[in-house]
DNA sequence: ATAGGTTATAACTTAATTGGATATTAGATA
DNA sequence: TATCTAATATCCAATTAAGTTATAACCTAT
């Protein structure tokens, strides 16, 4: 680093942790980076232009690289350690985005496994078809923070519903919770909490295609 | 804005919400800005240099403008709306810092009143000696988020102790909680929760100078 | 000294919440 | 129509939490 670098400034980027739950496992959308650049798999992202608010950059990256719009997105945290991008000084604002799995059908989805040995808060490990994916930059640590945030907000915010289709069964909600928490939950207490919370209402319709007793379909109660 | 601006980039800054509790009220350290610049009172801050991690910038601003080191600091969120600084494009990473009041004796401290009318999440209002202070930039909205974060983390994290001296009474802890929550709490349940949590231990010493029965002094249990 | 006043601390009673097991209901299939 | 399975409802024990009341400790004033 030369002395002149002191008088230039960091670049600002947004990175997106686009999460979904498939078959009881938490997944994240990753893009494979070319070998001659920074190798490994990374969350999609882009620079914040001078005439853009960070949220606008998020929308742009979403339409460029993903196509679909997530049901919910929120800011997670900003990462700005000195060596995190070997190509130069980048401060990344990371956003957490949640979609139902149908929306991300044709994207590269990696299963996220959290490598928390006893203590809370370690980095996450990404797998695809059972093989461990190398993650670029500090994205393993960031994904660990993503899962921590998801777990923390799970039972006092409606994030689980953002991972489900418009109409869903109570079993599906429980599957999403279990995927995020990484542990099984008891059915009766879970159902009670969910219904007592008053955030969802039955639609009057029922699941179809099931071999056995079809479950009630619920939807999120509208605000008014 | 000219077309060329598209090819320049935003500046990155850190802003510090340095909070304390005095006489049962939440206070924030603010600096008065000169009239010919951006008028009003603002949180102290500074730009992130090219050779600094944001946490380093926080340390630098603290030593430049405050002198004392806070007991606890953590990242709150990043604010990057287009018009937030009239002088140019600035993306601010806001940090929340907590100190006991003694540390900030000679600084300008404003009492923070939260202007949440029923609904959670509005902007905060700052007062000094009863008079409302004009806040610069988007700092009123940021202070609202600060209080929201404090309230949210209060009972599952040790932030309250960062606002107290090394040795404290249970009453003092309750006063801090009540100041942050803006409502009174019942004493017996509060004491039980605190002691059952196992985070504090009695020192064996007692409060002095009290007119009536002196309270036990506690301290935060060391990690090992 | 001693009585009175005030606050810290402890004990107790009551209510609410939660976990987990069990029973019942409903629909699909053979 | 009998049987299978999962959805839903019911129930009880056990734990947890709230709030009231009682006791203890210390300072102050007389």
Coordinates of C-alpha atoms (C1' of nucleotides) in Angstrom, one line a residue:
Chain A
X1 CA 0.0 0.0 0.0
X2 CA 1.5 3.3 -1.0
X3 CA 1.2 6.6 0.9
X4 CA -1.2 7.9 -1.7
X5 CA -3.8 5.3 -0.8
X6 CA -4.5 7.2 2.4
X7 CA -6.2 9.9 0.3
X8 CA -8.4 7.5 -1.7
X9 CA -11.5 5.9 -0.1
X10 CA -13.0 2.5 0.3
X11 CA -15.6 1.2 -2.2
X12 CA -19.1 0.4 -1.0
X13 CA -20.8 -2.8 -2.0
X14 CA -23.9 -4.7 -1.2
X15 CA -23.9 -8.5 -0.8
X16 CA -27.0 -10.6 -0.7
X17 CA -27.7 -13.6 1.5
X18 CA -30.7 -15.0 -0.4
X19 CA -32.0 -17.8 1.8
X20 CA -34.6 -20.4 1.4
X21 CA -35.6 -23.8 2.9
X22 CA -35.8 -26.9 0.8
X23 CA -36.7 -30.4 2.1
X24 CA -36.0 -29.3 5.7
X25 CA -32.6 -27.8 5.0
X26 CA -31.5 -24.2 4.9
X27 CA -30.1 -23.1 1.5
X28 CA -28.3 -20.1 0.2
X29 CA -28.0 -18.8 -3.3
X30 CA -24.4 -18.7 -4.4
X31 CA -22.6 -17.7 -7.6
X32 CA -19.4 -19.5 -8.8
X33 CA -16.6 -17.1 -9.3
X34 CA -14.1 -17.5 -12.2
X35 CA -10.7 -19.0 -11.3
X36 CA -8.7 -16.0 -12.5
X37 CA -10.7 -13.6 -10.2
X38 CA -11.2 -14.5 -6.6
X39 CA -11.8 -18.2 -6.5
X40 CA -14.7 -20.0 -4.8
X41 CA -18.4 -19.5 -4.3
X42 CA -19.8 -16.2 -3.2
X43 CA -23.0 -14.5 -2.4
X44 CA -24.2 -12.3 -5.3
X45 CA -23.4 -8.6 -4.9
X46 CA -22.4 -5.3 -6.6
X47 CA -21.1 -1.9 -5.9
X48 CA -23.2 0.9 -4.6
X49 CA -23.2 3.6 -7.3
X50 CA -23.0 7.3 -6.5
X51 CA -26.6 7.9 -7.4
X52 CA -28.0 4.8 -5.6
X53 CA -29.2 4.2 -2.1
X54 CA -27.9 0.8 -0.9
X55 CA -31.5 -0.6 -1.1
X56 CA -31.5 0.4 -4.8
X57 CA -28.3 -1.5 -5.4
X58 CA -29.9 -4.5 -3.8
X59 CA -32.9 -4.3 -6.2
X60 CA -30.5 -3.9 -9.1
X61 CA -28.4 -6.9 -8.1
X62 CA -31.6 -8.9 -7.6
X63 CA -32.9 -8.1 -11.1
X64 CA -29.5 -8.6 -12.7
X65 CA -28.5 -11.9 -11.1
X66 CA -31.6 -13.5 -9.7
X67 CA -34.6 -12.2 -11.6
X68 CA -37.1 -12.8 -8.9
X69 CA -37.9 -10.6 -6.0
X70 CA -37.7 -11.9 -2.5
X71 CA -40.7 -11.7 -0.2
X72 CA -38.6 -10.1 2.5
X73 CA -35.3 -8.4 2.8
X74 CA -33.5 -6.6 5.6
X75 CA -30.1 -5.2 6.3
X76 CA -27.9 -7.6 8.3
X77 CA -24.6 -5.9 9.0
X78 CA -21.6 -4.2 7.3
X79 CA -18.3 -5.9 6.8
X80 CA -15.2 -3.8 6.3
X81 CA -12.1 -5.6 7.5
X82 CA -8.9 -4.6 5.7
X83 CA -8.0 -7.8 3.9
X84 CA -11.4 -9.2 3.1
X85 CA -11.2 -8.5 -0.6
X86 CA -7.8 -9.2 -2.1
X87 CA -8.5 -6.9 -5.1
X88 CA -8.9 -3.8 -3.1
X89 CA -10.6 -2.0 -0.2
X90 CA -14.3 -2.9 -0.1
X91 CA -16.9 -2.2 2.6
X92 CA -19.9 -4.5 2.1
X93 CA -23.4 -3.9 3.4
X94 CA -24.9 -7.4 3.7
X95 CA -28.6 -7.9 3.2
X96 CA -30.6 -10.9 4.2
X97 CA -33.3 -11.9 1.6
X98 CA -35.9 -14.6 2.1
X99 CA -37.8 -16.4 -0.7
X100 CA -40.0 -19.5 -1.0
X101 CA -38.0 -22.2 -2.9
X102 CA -40.1 -22.1 -6.1
X103 CA -38.7 -18.6 -6.9
X104 CA -35.1 -19.9 -7.0
X105 CA -35.6 -23.1 -9.0
X106 CA -32.9 -22.5 -11.7
X107 CA -30.3 -20.9 -9.4
X108 CA -27.3 -22.5 -7.8
X109 CA -28.4 -23.3 -4.3
X110 CA -26.0 -24.5 -1.6
X111 CA -27.1 -26.2 1.5
X112 CA -25.8 -24.3 4.6
X113 CA -24.5 -26.3 7.5
X114 CA -23.5 -24.4 10.6
X115 CA -20.2 -25.3 12.1
X116 CA -21.0 -24.3 15.6
X117 CA -19.2 -26.7 17.9
X118 CA -20.9 -26.1 21.3
X119 CA -20.4 -22.4 21.3
X120 CA -22.7 -20.2 19.4
X121 CA -21.6 -17.9 16.6
X122 CA -19.0 -19.7 14.4
X123 CA -18.8 -19.6 10.6
X124 CA -21.1 -21.6 8.3
X125 CA -20.2 -24.3 5.8
X126 CA -21.8 -24.6 2.4
X127 CA -22.5 -27.9 0.7
X128 CA -23.8 -28.8 -2.8
X129 CA -24.8 -32.4 -3.4
X130 CA -22.9 -33.4 -0.3
X131 CA -19.6 -31.9 -1.3
X132 CA -18.3 -28.9 0.7
X133 CA -18.1 -25.7 -1.4
X134 CA -15.1 -23.3 -1.0
X135 CA -16.5 -19.9 0.0
X136 CA -14.8 -16.7 -1.3
X137 CA -13.9 -13.7 0.8
X138 CA -15.3 -13.7 4.4
X139 CA -18.6 -15.2 3.2
X140 CA -18.4 -18.2 5.5
X141 CA -18.3 -15.9 8.6
X142 CA -21.1 -13.8 7.1
X143 CA -23.3 -16.8 6.6
X144 CA -22.7 -17.8 10.2
X145 CA -24.0 -14.4 11.2
X146 CA -27.0 -14.8 8.8
X147 CA -28.0 -18.0 10.5
X148 CA -27.6 -16.4 13.9
X149 CA -29.9 -13.6 12.9
X150 CA -32.4 -16.0 11.5
X151 CA -32.5 -18.0 14.7
X152 CA -32.7 -15.0 16.8
X153 CA -35.6 -13.4 15.0
X154 CA -37.5 -16.6 14.3
X155 CA -40.1 -16.6 17.1
X156 CA -40.9 -12.9 17.4
X157 CA -41.0 -12.0 13.7
X158 CA -42.8 -13.3 10.7
X159 CA -39.7 -14.3 8.8
X160 CA -40.7 -17.9 8.5
X161 CA -43.7 -17.0 6.4
X162 CA -41.4 -15.2 3.9
X163 CA -39.9 -18.7 3.2
X164 CA -43.3 -20.2 2.5
X165 CA -45.9 -19.9 -0.3
X166 CA -48.9 -17.7 0.2
X167 CA -50.9 -20.6 1.6
X168 CA -49.2 -23.1 3.8
X169 CA -49.9 -25.8 6.4
X170 CA -48.8 -25.7 10.0
X171 CA -46.5 -28.6 9.3
X172 CA -44.7 -26.6 6.7
X173 CA -44.2 -23.7 9.1
X174 CA -42.8 -26.2 11.6
X175 CA -40.4 -27.6 9.0
X176 CA -39.1 -24.1 8.3
X177 CA -38.5 -23.5 11.9
X178 CA -36.8 -26.8 12.4
X179 CA -34.6 -26.2 9.4
X180 CA -33.4 -22.8 10.7
X181 CA -33.0 -24.0 14.3
X182 CA -31.4 -27.2 13.3
X183 CA -33.4 -29.2 15.8
X184 CA -36.8 -30.9 16.0
X185 CA -39.7 -29.2 17.8
X186 CA -42.8 -30.6 19.6
X187 CA -45.9 -30.3 17.6
X188 CA -48.7 -29.3 20.0
X189 CA -46.8 -26.5 21.7
X190 CA -45.6 -25.2 18.4
X191 CA -49.1 -25.1 16.9
X192 CA -50.4 -23.3 20.0
X193 CA -47.8 -20.6 19.9
X194 CA -48.4 -20.1 16.3
X195 CA -52.1 -19.8 16.5
X196 CA -52.1 -17.8 19.8
X197 CA -49.8 -15.3 18.1
X198 CA -52.7 -14.3 15.9
X199 CA -50.5 -13.7 12.9
X200 CA -52.1 -16.4 10.6
X201 CA -55.7 -17.2 9.8
X202 CA -57.2 -20.4 8.2
X203 CA -58.2 -19.9 4.6
X204 CA -60.9 -22.5 4.8
X205 CA -59.2 -24.5 2.1
X206 CA -57.2 -27.8 2.5
X207 CA -54.0 -29.3 1.2
X208 CA -54.6 -31.5 -1.8
X209 CA -52.6 -34.5 -3.1
X210 CA -51.8 -35.9 0.3
X211 CA -52.4 -39.6 0.8
X212 CA -53.8 -39.1 4.2
X213 CA -55.8 -36.5 6.1
X214 CA -55.3 -33.2 4.4
X215 CA -54.1 -30.3 6.5
X216 CA -55.8 -26.9 6.7
X217 CA -54.2 -24.1 4.6
X218 CA -53.4 -20.9 6.4
X219 CA -52.3 -17.5 5.3
X220 CA -50.7 -14.5 6.9
X221 CA -53.3 -12.1 8.3
X222 CA -53.3 -8.8 6.4
X223 CA -52.4 -5.8 8.4
X224 CA -55.7 -3.8 8.4
Chain B
X1 CA -25.8 15.9 -10.1
X2 CA -23.7 15.6 -13.2
X3 CA -23.2 12.5 -15.3
X4 CA -19.6 12.2 -14.1
X5 CA -20.8 11.6 -10.5
X6 CA -21.8 8.1 -11.6
X7 CA -18.2 7.2 -11.9
X8 CA -17.2 8.5 -8.4
X9 CA -18.2 6.6 -5.3
X10 CA -19.8 7.3 -1.9
X11 CA -17.7 8.1 1.1
X12 CA -17.8 5.8 4.1
X13 CA -18.1 7.2 7.6
X14 CA -18.7 5.9 11.1
X15 CA -21.1 7.6 13.5
X16 CA -21.2 6.9 17.2
X17 CA -24.3 6.7 19.4
X18 CA -22.6 7.0 22.8
X19 CA -25.3 6.3 25.3
X20 CA -25.5 6.4 29.1
X21 CA -28.1 6.6 31.8
X22 CA -28.2 9.5 34.2
X23 CA -30.9 9.9 37.0
X24 CA -33.2 7.4 35.3
X25 CA -33.0 8.9 31.9
X26 CA -31.3 7.7 28.7
X27 CA -28.7 10.2 27.4
X28 CA -26.7 10.5 24.3
X29 CA -23.5 12.3 23.6
X30 CA -24.0 14.9 20.9
X31 CA -21.7 17.6 19.3
X32 CA -22.9 21.0 18.3
X33 CA -22.2 21.7 14.6
X34 CA -21.2 25.2 13.4
X35 CA -23.9 27.2 11.7
X36 CA -22.1 27.5 8.4
X37 CA -21.7 23.8 8.0
X38 CA -24.7 21.5 8.6
X39 CA -26.7 23.1 11.4
X40 CA -27.9 21.2 14.5
X41 CA -26.6 18.7 17.0
X42 CA -25.1 15.4 15.7
X43 CA -23.5 12.2 16.9
X44 CA -19.7 12.3 16.7
X45 CA -18.3 10.6 13.6
X46 CA -15.6 10.6 11.0
X47 CA -14.6 9.1 7.7
X48 CA -13.2 5.6 7.3
X49 CA -9.7 6.0 5.9
X50 CA -8.5 3.7 3.2
X51 CA -6.1 2.0 5.6
X52 CA -8.6 1.6 8.4
X53 CA -11.1 -1.0 9.3
X54 CA -14.4 0.6 10.5
X55 CA -13.7 -0.4 14.1
X56 CA -10.4 1.4 13.9
X57 CA -12.2 4.5 12.8
X58 CA -14.5 4.2 15.7
X59 CA -11.5 4.0 18.1
X60 CA -9.9 7.0 16.4
X61 CA -13.1 9.1 16.7
X62 CA -13.4 8.1 20.3
X63 CA -9.9 9.2 21.2
X64 CA -10.2 12.4 19.2
X65 CA -13.6 13.6 20.3
X66 CA -14.4 11.8 23.5
X67 CA -11.2 10.8 25.2
X68 CA -12.7 7.9 27.2
X69 CA -13.2 4.4 26.0
X70 CA -16.7 2.9 26.2
X71 CA -17.2 -0.3 28.1
X72 CA -19.1 -1.9 25.2
X73 CA -19.6 -1.1 21.5
X74 CA -21.3 -2.9 18.7
X75 CA -22.4 -2.1 15.2
X76 CA -26.0 -1.0 14.9
X77 CA -26.7 -0.5 11.1
X78 CA -25.6 1.4 8.0
X79 CA -27.4 4.4 6.7
X80 CA -27.0 5.4 3.1
X81 CA -30.0 7.2 1.8
X82 CA -29.3 9.7 -1.0
X83 CA -30.0 13.0 0.6
X84 CA -28.9 12.3 4.2
X85 CA -25.9 14.5 4.0
X86 CA -26.4 17.7 2.0
X87 CA -22.6 18.1 1.5
X88 CA -22.2 14.9 -0.5
X89 CA -22.8 11.2 -0.7
X90 CA -22.0 9.6 2.6
X91 CA -22.7 6.0 3.8
X92 CA -22.5 5.9 7.6
X93 CA -21.9 2.8 9.6
X94 CA -23.5 3.6 13.0
X95 CA -22.0 2.1 16.2
X96 CA -23.7 1.9 19.5
X97 CA -21.4 2.6 22.4
X98 CA -22.3 2.3 26.1
X99 CA -20.5 4.0 29.1
X100 CA -21.2 4.6 32.7
X101 CA -22.0 8.3 33.2
X102 CA -18.9 9.2 35.1
X103 CA -16.8 8.7 32.0
X104 CA -18.7 11.4 30.1
X105 CA -18.9 14.1 32.7
X106 CA -17.5 17.0 30.7
X107 CA -19.2 16.2 27.4
X108 CA -22.4 17.6 26.0
X109 CA -25.1 15.1 26.9
X110 CA -28.6 15.3 25.6
X111 CA -31.5 13.5 27.2
X112 CA -33.2 11.2 24.6
X113 CA -36.9 11.1 24.6
X114 CA -38.5 8.6 22.3
X115 CA -41.4 10.0 20.3
X116 CA -43.2 6.7 19.8
X117 CA -46.8 7.4 19.8
X118 CA -48.3 4.0 20.3
X119 CA -46.5 2.3 17.5
X120 CA -43.0 1.1 17.9
X121 CA -40.1 2.4 15.8
X122 CA -40.4 6.2 15.3
X123 CA -37.6 8.7 15.5
X124 CA -36.2 10.0 18.8
X125 CA -36.3 13.4 20.2
X126 CA -33.3 14.9 22.0
X127 CA -33.6 17.4 24.8
X128 CA -31.1 19.4 26.8
X129 CA -32.2 21.2 30.0
X130 CA -35.8 20.6 28.9
X131 CA -35.4 22.3 25.6
X132 CA -35.6 20.3 22.4
X133 CA -32.4 20.1 20.4
X134 CA -32.4 20.2 16.6
X135 CA -30.8 17.1 15.3
X136 CA -28.7 17.2 12.1
X137 CA -28.8 14.7 9.2
X138 CA -31.0 11.6 9.8
X139 CA -29.8 11.4 13.4
X140 CA -33.3 11.5 14.9
X141 CA -34.3 8.4 13.0
X142 CA -31.0 6.7 13.9
X143 CA -31.5 7.4 17.6
X144 CA -34.9 5.9 17.3
X145 CA -33.3 2.7 16.0
X146 CA -30.7 2.9 18.8
X147 CA -33.4 2.8 21.4
X148 CA -35.2 0.0 19.6
X149 CA -32.0 -2.0 19.6
X150 CA -31.3 -1.3 23.3
X151 CA -34.8 -2.3 24.3
X152 CA -34.6 -5.5 22.2
X153 CA -31.3 -6.7 23.6
X154 CA -31.9 -5.6 27.2
X155 CA -33.0 -8.9 28.8
X156 CA -30.8 -11.4 26.9
X157 CA -27.5 -9.5 26.9
X158 CA -25.4 -7.8 29.5
X159 CA -25.7 -4.3 28.0
X160 CA -27.2 -2.9 31.2
X161 CA -23.9 -3.6 33.1
X162 CA -21.9 -1.6 30.5
X163 CA -23.9 1.4 31.7
X164 CA -23.0 0.9 35.3
X165 CA -19.8 1.2 37.3
X166 CA -17.8 -1.9 38.2
X167 CA -19.8 -2.4 41.4
X168 CA -23.5 -1.7 41.5
X169 CA -26.7 -2.4 43.4
X170 CA -29.7 -4.3 42.1
X171 CA -31.7 -1.1 42.3
X172 CA -29.2 0.6 40.0
X173 CA -29.6 -2.2 37.5
X174 CA -33.3 -1.8 37.6
X175 CA -33.1 1.9 37.2
X176 CA -31.1 1.4 34.0
X177 CA -33.6 -1.1 32.7
X178 CA -36.5 1.2 33.5
X179 CA -34.7 4.2 31.8
X180 CA -34.2 2.2 28.6
X181 CA -37.7 0.6 28.6
X182 CA -39.4 3.8 29.6
X183 CA -41.6 2.1 32.1
X184 CA -41.4 0.9 35.7
X185 CA -40.7 -2.8 36.6
X186 CA -41.7 -4.9 39.5
X187 CA -38.9 -5.4 42.0
X188 CA -39.1 -9.0 43.1
X189 CA -39.4 -10.6 39.6
X190 CA -36.7 -8.3 38.3
X191 CA -34.3 -9.3 41.1
X192 CA -35.0 -13.0 40.7
X193 CA -34.4 -12.9 36.9
X194 CA -31.2 -11.1 37.4
X195 CA -29.8 -13.4 40.0
X196 CA -31.1 -16.6 38.3
X197 CA -29.4 -15.5 35.1
X198 CA -26.1 -16.1 37.0
X199 CA -24.3 -13.3 35.3
X200 CA -23.6 -11.3 38.5
X201 CA -22.2 -12.2 41.8
X202 CA -22.2 -10.3 45.2
X203 CA -18.9 -8.7 46.1
X204 CA -19.5 -9.0 49.8
X205 CA -19.4 -5.2 50.1
X206 CA -22.2 -2.8 50.7
X207 CA -23.3 0.5 49.4
X208 CA -22.2 3.5 51.5
X209 CA -23.7 7.0 52.0
X210 CA -27.3 5.8 51.9
X211 CA -29.6 7.1 54.6
X212 CA -31.3 3.8 55.0
X213 CA -30.4 0.1 54.8
X214 CA -27.4 -0.2 52.4
X215 CA -27.7 -2.5 49.4
X216 CA -25.3 -5.3 48.5
X217 CA -22.8 -4.4 45.8
X218 CA -22.6 -6.8 42.9
X219 CA -20.2 -7.2 40.0
X220 CA -20.4 -9.0 36.6
X221 CA -19.1 -12.5 36.9
X222 CA -15.8 -13.0 35.0
X223 CA -16.0 -15.5 32.1
X224 CA -13.6 -18.2 33.3
Chain C
dA1 C1' -29.5 5.2 73.9
dT2 C1' -33.6 4.3 71.7
dA3 C1' -37.6 4.6 68.8
dG4 C1' -39.1 5.6 64.2
dG5 C1' -38.6 5.6 59.4
dT6 C1' -37.1 3.7 55.1
dT7 C1' -35.2 0.6 52.1
dA8 C1' -33.1 -4.0 51.1
dT9 C1' -34.0 -8.8 51.2
dA10 C1' -36.5 -13.1 51.9
dA11 C1' -40.6 -16.0 51.9
dC12 C1' -44.9 -17.4 50.3
dT13 C1' -49.1 -17.8 47.7
dT14 C1' -51.3 -17.8 43.5
dA15 C1' -51.6 -17.7 38.6
dA16 C1' -50.0 -18.6 34.1
dT17 C1' -47.3 -21.0 30.9
dT18 C1' -45.2 -24.9 28.9
dG19 C1' -44.0 -29.7 27.7
dG20 C1' -45.3 -34.1 26.4
dA21 C1' -48.4 -37.8 26.1
dT22 C1' -52.8 -39.5 24.7
dA23 C1' -57.1 -39.6 22.3
dT24 C1' -59.9 -38.4 18.4
dT25 C1' -61.0 -37.0 13.7
dA26 C1' -60.8 -37.1 8.7
dG27 C1' -59.7 -38.6 4.2
dA28 C1' -57.4 -41.9 0.9
dT29 C1' -56.8 -46.4 -0.6
dA30 C1' -57.4 -51.3 -1.1
Chain D
dT1 C1' -66.3 -51.0 4.3
dA2 C1' -62.2 -51.8 6.9
dT3 C1' -57.6 -50.0 7.5
dC4 C1' -53.9 -46.9 7.4
dT5 C1' -51.7 -42.5 8.4
dA6 C1' -51.3 -37.9 9.6
dA7 C1' -54.0 -33.8 11.2
dT8 C1' -56.2 -31.9 15.1
dA9 C1' -58.0 -31.7 19.8
dT10 C1' -57.8 -32.8 24.8
dC11 C1' -55.6 -33.4 28.9
dC12 C1' -52.5 -33.5 32.9
dA13 C1' -48.2 -32.8 35.2
dA14 C1' -44.4 -29.9 36.0
dT15 C1' -42.2 -25.9 35.7
dT16 C1' -42.0 -21.0 35.7
dA17 C1' -43.3 -16.4 36.7
dA18 C1' -46.0 -12.6 39.1
dG19 C1' -47.3 -10.1 43.0
dT20 C1' -48.2 -9.7 47.9
dT21 C1' -46.7 -9.8 52.4
dA22 C1' -43.4 -10.3 56.0
dT23 C1' -38.7 -9.7 57.9
dA24 C1' -34.1 -7.7 58.5
dA25 C1' -30.8 -4.0 58.5
dC26 C1' -29.2 0.5 59.1
dC27 C1' -29.5 5.6 59.5
dT28 C1' -31.5 9.6 61.8
dA29 C1' -33.5 12.3 65.1
dT30 C1' -34.9 12.9 69.6

